[in-house]
Short mmCIF file of C-alpha atoms and ligand atoms in Angstrom, two decimals:
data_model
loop_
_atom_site.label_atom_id
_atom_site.label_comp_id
_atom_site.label_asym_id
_atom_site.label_seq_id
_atom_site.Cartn_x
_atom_site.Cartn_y
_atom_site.Cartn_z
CA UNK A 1 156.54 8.51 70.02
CA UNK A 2 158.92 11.15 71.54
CA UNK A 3 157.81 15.03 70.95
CA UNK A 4 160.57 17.20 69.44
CA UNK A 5 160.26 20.77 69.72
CA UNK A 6 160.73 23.24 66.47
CA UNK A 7 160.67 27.25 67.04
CA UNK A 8 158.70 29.37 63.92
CA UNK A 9 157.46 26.19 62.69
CA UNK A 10 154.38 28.46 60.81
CA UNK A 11 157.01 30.89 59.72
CA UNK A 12 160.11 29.93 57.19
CA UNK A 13 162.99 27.57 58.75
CA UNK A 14 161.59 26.06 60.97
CA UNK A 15 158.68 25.28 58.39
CA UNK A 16 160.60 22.79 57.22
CA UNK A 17 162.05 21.72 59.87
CA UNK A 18 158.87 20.71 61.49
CA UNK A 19 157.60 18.90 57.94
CA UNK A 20 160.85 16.58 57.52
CA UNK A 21 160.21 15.56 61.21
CA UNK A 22 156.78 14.79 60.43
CA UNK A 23 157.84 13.18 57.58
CA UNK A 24 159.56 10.49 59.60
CA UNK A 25 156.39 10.35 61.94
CA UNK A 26 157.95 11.99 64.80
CA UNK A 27 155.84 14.30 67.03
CA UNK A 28 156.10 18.29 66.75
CA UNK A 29 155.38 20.65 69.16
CA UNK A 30 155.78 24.49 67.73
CA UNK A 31 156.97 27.58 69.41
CA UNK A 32 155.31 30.76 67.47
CA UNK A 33 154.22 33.76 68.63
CA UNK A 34 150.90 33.29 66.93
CA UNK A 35 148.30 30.01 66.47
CA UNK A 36 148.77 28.77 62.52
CA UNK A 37 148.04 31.44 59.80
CA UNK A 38 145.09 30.43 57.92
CA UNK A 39 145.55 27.15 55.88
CA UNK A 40 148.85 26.69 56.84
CA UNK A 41 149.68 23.16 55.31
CA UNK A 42 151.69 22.41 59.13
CA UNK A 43 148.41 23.66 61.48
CA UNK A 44 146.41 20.79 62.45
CA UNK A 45 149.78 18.54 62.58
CA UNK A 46 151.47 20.54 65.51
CA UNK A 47 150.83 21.15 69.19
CA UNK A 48 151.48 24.82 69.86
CA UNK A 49 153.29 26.78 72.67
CA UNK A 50 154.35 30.08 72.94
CA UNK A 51 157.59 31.85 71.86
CA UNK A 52 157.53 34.35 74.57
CA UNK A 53 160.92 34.71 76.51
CA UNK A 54 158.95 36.56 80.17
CA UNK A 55 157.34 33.71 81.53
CA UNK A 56 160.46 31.16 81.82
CA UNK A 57 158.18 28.67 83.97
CA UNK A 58 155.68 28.31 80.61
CA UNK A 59 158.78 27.40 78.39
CA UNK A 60 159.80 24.87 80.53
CA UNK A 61 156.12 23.63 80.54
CA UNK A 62 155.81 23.63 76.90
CA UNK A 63 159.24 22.12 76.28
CA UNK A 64 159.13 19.18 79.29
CA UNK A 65 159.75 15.25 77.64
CA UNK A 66 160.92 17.19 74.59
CA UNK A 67 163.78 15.30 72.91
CA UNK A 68 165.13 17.85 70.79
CA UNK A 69 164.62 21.43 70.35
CA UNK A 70 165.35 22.66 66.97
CA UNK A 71 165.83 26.55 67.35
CA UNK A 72 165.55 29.05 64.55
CA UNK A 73 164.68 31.95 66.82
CA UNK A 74 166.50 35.68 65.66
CA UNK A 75 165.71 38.68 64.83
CA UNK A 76 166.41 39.94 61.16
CA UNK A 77 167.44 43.74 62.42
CA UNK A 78 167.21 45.73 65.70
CA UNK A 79 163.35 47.47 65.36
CA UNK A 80 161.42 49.30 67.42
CA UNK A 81 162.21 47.67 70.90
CA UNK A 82 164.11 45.04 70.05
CA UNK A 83 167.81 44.45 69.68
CA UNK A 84 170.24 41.99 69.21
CA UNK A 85 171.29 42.26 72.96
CA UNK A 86 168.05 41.32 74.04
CA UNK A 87 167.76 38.42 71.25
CA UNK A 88 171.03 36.74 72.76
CA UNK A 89 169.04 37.19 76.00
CA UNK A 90 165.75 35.51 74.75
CA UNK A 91 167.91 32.68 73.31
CA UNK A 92 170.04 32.12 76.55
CA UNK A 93 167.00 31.98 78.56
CA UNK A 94 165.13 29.31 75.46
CA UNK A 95 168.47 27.23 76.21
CA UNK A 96 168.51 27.00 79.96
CA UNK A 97 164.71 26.39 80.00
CA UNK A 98 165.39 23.38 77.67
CA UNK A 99 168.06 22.49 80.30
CA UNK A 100 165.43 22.71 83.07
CA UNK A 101 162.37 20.80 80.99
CA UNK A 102 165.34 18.04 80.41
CA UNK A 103 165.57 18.16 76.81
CA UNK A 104 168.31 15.70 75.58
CA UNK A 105 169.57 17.55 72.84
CA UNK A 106 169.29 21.16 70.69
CA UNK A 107 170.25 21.64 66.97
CA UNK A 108 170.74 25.36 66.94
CA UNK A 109 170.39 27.45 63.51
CA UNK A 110 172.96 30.22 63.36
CA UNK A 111 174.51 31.88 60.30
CA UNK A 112 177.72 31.77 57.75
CA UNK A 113 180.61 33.36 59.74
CA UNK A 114 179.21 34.01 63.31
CA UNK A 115 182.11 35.84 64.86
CA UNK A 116 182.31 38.18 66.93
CA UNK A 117 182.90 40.37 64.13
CA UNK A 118 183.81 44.26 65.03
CA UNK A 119 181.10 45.54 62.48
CA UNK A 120 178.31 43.60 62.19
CA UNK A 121 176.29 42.69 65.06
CA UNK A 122 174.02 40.68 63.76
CA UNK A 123 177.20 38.29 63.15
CA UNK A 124 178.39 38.94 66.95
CA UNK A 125 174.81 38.56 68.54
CA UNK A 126 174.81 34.92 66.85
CA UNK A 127 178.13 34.36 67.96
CA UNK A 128 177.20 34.86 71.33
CA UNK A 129 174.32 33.33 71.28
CA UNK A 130 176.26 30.08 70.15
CA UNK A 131 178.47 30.76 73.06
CA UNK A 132 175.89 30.77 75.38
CA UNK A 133 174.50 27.34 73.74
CA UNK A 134 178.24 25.57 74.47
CA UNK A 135 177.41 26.83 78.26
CA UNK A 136 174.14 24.70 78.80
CA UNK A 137 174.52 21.07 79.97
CA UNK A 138 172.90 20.11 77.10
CA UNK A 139 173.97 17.80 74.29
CA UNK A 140 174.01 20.46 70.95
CA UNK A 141 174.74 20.94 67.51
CA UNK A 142 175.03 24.12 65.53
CA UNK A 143 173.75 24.21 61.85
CA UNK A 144 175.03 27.56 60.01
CA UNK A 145 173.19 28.51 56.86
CA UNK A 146 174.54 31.11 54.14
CA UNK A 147 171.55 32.18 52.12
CA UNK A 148 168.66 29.95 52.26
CA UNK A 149 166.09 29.76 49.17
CA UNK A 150 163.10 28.65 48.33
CA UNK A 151 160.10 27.18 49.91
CA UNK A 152 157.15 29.27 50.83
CA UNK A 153 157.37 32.54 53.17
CA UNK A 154 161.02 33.13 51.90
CA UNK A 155 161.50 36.64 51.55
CA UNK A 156 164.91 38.45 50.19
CA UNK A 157 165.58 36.46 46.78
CA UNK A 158 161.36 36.90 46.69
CA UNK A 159 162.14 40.27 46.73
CA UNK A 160 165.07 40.74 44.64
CA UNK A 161 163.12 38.77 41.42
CA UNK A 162 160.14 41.33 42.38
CA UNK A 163 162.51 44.64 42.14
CA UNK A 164 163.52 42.73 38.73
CA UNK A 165 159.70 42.73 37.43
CA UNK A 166 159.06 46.16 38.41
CA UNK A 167 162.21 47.71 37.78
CA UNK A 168 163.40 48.87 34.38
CA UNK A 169 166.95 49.25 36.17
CA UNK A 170 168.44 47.44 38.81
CA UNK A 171 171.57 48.82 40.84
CA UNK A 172 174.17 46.23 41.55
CA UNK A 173 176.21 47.93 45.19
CA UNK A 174 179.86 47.87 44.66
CA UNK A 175 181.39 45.99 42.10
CA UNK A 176 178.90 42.96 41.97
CA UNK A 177 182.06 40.57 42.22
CA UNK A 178 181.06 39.31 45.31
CA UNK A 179 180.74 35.97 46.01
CA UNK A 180 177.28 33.77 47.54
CA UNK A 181 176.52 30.14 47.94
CA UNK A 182 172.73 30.00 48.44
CA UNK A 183 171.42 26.84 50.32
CA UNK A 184 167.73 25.22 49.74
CA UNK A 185 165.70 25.34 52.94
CA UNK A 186 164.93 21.60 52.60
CA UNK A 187 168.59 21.15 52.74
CA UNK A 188 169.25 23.29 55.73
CA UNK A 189 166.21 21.21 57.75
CA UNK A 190 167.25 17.80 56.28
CA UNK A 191 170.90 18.67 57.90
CA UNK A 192 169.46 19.74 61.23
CA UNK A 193 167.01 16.66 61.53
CA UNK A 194 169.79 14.26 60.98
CA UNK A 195 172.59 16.54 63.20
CA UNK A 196 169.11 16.10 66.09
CA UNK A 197 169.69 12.59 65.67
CA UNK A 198 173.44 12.82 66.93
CA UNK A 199 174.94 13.59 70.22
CA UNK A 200 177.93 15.03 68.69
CA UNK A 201 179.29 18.37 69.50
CA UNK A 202 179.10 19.87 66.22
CA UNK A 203 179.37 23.35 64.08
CA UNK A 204 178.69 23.16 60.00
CA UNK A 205 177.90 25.76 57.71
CA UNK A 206 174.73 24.67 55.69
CA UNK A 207 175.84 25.57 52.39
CA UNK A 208 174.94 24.88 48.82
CA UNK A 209 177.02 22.95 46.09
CA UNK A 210 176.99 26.33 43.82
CA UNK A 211 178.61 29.72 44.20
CA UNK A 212 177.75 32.62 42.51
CA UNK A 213 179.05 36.49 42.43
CA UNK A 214 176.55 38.65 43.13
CA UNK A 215 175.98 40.34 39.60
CA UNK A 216 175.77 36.59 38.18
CA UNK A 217 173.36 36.05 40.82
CA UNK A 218 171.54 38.55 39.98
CA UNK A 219 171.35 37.64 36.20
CA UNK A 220 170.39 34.35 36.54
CA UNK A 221 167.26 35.65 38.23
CA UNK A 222 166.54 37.88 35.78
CA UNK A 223 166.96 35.07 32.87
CA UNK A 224 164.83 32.55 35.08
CA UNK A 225 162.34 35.36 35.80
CA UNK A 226 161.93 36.28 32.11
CA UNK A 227 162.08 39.70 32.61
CA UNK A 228 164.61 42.14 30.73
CA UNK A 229 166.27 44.30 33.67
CA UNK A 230 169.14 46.39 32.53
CA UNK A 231 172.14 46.34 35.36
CA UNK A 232 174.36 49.49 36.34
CA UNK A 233 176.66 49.41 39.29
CA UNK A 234 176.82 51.86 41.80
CA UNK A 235 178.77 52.49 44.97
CA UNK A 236 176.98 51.76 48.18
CA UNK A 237 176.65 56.02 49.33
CA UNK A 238 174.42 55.38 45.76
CA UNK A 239 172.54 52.79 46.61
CA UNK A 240 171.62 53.07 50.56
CA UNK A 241 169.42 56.23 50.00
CA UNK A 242 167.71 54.27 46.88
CA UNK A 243 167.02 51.11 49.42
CA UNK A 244 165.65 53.28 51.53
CA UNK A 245 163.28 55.75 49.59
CA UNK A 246 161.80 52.34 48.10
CA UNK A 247 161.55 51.17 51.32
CA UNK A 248 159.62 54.59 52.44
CA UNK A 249 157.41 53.62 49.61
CA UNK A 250 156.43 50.16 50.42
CA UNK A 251 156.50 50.80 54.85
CA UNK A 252 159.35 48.12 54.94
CA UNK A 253 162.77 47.81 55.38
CA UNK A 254 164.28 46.48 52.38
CA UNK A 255 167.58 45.61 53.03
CA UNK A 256 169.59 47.04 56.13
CA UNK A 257 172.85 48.70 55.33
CA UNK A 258 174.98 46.10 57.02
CA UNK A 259 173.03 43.26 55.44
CA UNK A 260 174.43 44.67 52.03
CA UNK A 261 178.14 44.91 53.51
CA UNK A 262 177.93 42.16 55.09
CA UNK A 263 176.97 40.43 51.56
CA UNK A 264 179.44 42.42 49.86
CA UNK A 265 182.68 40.90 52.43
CA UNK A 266 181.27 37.47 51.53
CA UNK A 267 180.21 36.68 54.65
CA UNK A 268 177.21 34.37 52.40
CA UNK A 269 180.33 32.17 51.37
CA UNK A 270 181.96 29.46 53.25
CA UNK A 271 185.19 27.86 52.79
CA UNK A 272 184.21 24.20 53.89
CA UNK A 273 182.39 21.26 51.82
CA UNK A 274 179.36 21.99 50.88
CA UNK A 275 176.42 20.21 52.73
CA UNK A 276 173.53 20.92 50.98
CA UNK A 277 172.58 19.05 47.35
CA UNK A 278 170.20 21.24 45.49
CA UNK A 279 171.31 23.27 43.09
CA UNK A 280 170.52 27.00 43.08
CA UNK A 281 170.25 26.86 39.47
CA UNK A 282 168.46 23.98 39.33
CA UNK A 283 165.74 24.73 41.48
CA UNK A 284 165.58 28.19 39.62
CA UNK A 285 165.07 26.69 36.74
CA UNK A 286 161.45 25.06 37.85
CA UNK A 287 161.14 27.71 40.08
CA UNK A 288 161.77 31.28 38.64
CA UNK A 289 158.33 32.03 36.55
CA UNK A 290 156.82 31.88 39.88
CA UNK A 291 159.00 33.61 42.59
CA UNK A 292 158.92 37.56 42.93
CA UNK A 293 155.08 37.86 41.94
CA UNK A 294 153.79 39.73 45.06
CA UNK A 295 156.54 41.54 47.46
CA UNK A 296 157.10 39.85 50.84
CA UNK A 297 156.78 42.14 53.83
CA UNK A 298 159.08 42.41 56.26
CA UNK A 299 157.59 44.60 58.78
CA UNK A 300 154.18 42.70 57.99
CA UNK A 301 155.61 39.54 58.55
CA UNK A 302 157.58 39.67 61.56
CA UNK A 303 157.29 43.03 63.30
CA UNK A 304 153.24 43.63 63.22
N1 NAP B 401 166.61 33.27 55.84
C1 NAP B 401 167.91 33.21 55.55
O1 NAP B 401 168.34 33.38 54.40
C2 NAP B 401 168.90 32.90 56.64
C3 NAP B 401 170.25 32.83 56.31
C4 NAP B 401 171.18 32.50 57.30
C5 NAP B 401 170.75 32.25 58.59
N2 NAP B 401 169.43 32.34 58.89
C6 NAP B 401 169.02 32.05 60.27
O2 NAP B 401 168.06 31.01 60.23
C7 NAP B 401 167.12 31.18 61.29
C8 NAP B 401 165.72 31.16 60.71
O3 NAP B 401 165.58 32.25 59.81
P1 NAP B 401 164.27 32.42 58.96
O4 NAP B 401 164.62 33.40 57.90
O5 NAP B 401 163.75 31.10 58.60
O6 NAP B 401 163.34 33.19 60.02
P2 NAP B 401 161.79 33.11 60.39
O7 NAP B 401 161.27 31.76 60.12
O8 NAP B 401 161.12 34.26 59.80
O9 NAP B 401 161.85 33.36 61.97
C9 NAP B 401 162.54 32.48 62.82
C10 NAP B 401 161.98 32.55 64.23
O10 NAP B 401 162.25 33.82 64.81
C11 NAP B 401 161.04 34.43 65.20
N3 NAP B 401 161.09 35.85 64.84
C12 NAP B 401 161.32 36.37 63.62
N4 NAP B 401 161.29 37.70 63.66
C13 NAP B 401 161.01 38.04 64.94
C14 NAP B 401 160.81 39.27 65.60
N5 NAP B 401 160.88 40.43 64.96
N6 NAP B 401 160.56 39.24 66.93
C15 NAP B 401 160.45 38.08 67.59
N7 NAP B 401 160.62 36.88 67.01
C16 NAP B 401 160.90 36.85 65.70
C17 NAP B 401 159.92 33.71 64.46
O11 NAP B 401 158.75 33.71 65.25
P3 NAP B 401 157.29 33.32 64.65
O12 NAP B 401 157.38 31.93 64.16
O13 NAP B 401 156.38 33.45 65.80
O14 NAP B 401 157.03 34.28 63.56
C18 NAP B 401 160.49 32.33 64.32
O15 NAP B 401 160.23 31.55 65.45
C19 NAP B 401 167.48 32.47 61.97
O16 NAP B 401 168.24 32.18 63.10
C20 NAP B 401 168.33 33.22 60.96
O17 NAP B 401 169.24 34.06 61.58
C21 NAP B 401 168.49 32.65 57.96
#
């Protein structure tokens, strides 16, 4: 049975990218930084490399006879050491070490609108990262998710449901009119197993069949949540210096200041069909009693 090779397969994404490809009985080998957390449902079904980006000649090794490498690899914000220059970096050199190791093909998760957008470089690092993807010899498709939700590990709609149960206020930035079209993870990996499967040159958003503004958004939550939130708008010079005392107060960072423009120009809406079929709503519905119970943590989770 051929080996295909998933990046973060212990961590969110790539999660579930690794499960629906063990779901049709291929074999998965994982790039993480670390071995499995403890009873991680995934860790005794994976082999394990590492996602390290210095030794080039030990990602070849660990992706040689792969058949497709599924990359979810990014960084959420520049932190510490680490920017978005050197991310595009890492991925280029992931790419032409798949290239070398003679993988046949690589599904490639970006994001909504990766342009090389003047403000937002987050948006321009993926955009150059799919750039450098078109310029490996290497079959490749390009899977572009909005929002994702649910699943386990998932962090920012965990987090926004958790404000909601603390809070006796919650601060809508701007005008809350907005738009988002939130996609379930299992959708996202269900499109990238079957775009692996292709040897089309391809670029689709990953998007979900429902759009919301944010303040709706936000109020479905609450209702799903059962929790009684009052909402007041508030312009952004407002609402930074709140995201970041609470963030003071839990050692995280919340929300980055271009993560909320970039939400507020929409860039979490596409204008194509959408691809994924579960409905925000829906899944909300089973869902919301459950999500925002303990905070997820950033820095914890991916910086420590
Ligand atoms: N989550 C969303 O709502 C969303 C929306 C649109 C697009 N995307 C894109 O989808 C992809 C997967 O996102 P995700 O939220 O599922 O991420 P994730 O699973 O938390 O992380 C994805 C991969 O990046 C690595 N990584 C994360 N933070 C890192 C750091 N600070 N330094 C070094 N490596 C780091 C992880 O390594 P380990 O496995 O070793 O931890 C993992 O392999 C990303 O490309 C992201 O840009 C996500």
């Amino acid at each position: 049975v051929p080996i295909d090779v998933v990046t973060g397969a212990f961590s969110y994404t790539g999660s579930y990218i690794a499960q629906a490809l063990l779901d049709e009985a291929r074999n998965v080998r994982t790039l993480s930084r670390t071995p499995a957390p403890p009873g991680h449902p995934l860790a005794d079904r994976m082999s394990r490399g590492n996602l390290q980006f210095s030794d080039r000649r030990g990602l070849v090794e660990d992706l040689r006879g792969a058949e497709v490498l599924f990359n979810t690899y990014w960084i959420r914000f520049p932190h510490r050491n680490s920017t978005f220059e050197e991310a595009v970096q890492n991925s280029r050199t992931l790419f032409e070490a798949a290239q070398e190791a003679g993988v046949r093909r690589i599904v490639h998760v970006s994001v909504t609108h990766a342009t090389d957008h003047p403000e937002y470089p987050y948006l321009r690092g993926k955009a150059e990262v799919e750039r450098a993807l078109a310029n490996v010899d290497i079959s490749s498709a390009v899977v572009r998710p909005s929002l994702i939700f649910g699943g386990r590990q998932e962090i920012l709609i965990n987090n926004l449901t958790w404000l909601l149960r603390r809070m006796p206020v919650f601060v809508i930035p701007g005008d809350g009119t907005y738009r988002l079209q939130p996609v379930a993870v299992q959708d996202v990996a269900r499109l990238a197993v079957r775009l692996g499967k292709s040897d089309e040159r391809i670029v689709v958003d990953a998007v979900g069949p429902e759009i919301y503004t944010f303040e709706e958004f936000m109020r479905l939550l609450n209702r799903n949540a059962g929790t009684h939130t009052l909402f007041v708008r508030a312009p952004l010079s407002v609402v930074l210096p709140l995201t970041r005392i609470l963030g003071r107060a839990l050692r995280d960072v919340l929300v980055t200041e271009n993560e909320l423009r970039e939400m507020i120009d929409e860039v979490m809406l596409s204008d194509a069909e959408p691809t994924g079929e579960v409905a925000f709503s829906e899944w909300l519905s089973r869902q919301g009693h459950a999500i925002g119970r303990r905070y997820a943590h950033e820095l914890h989770r991916n910086w420590a």
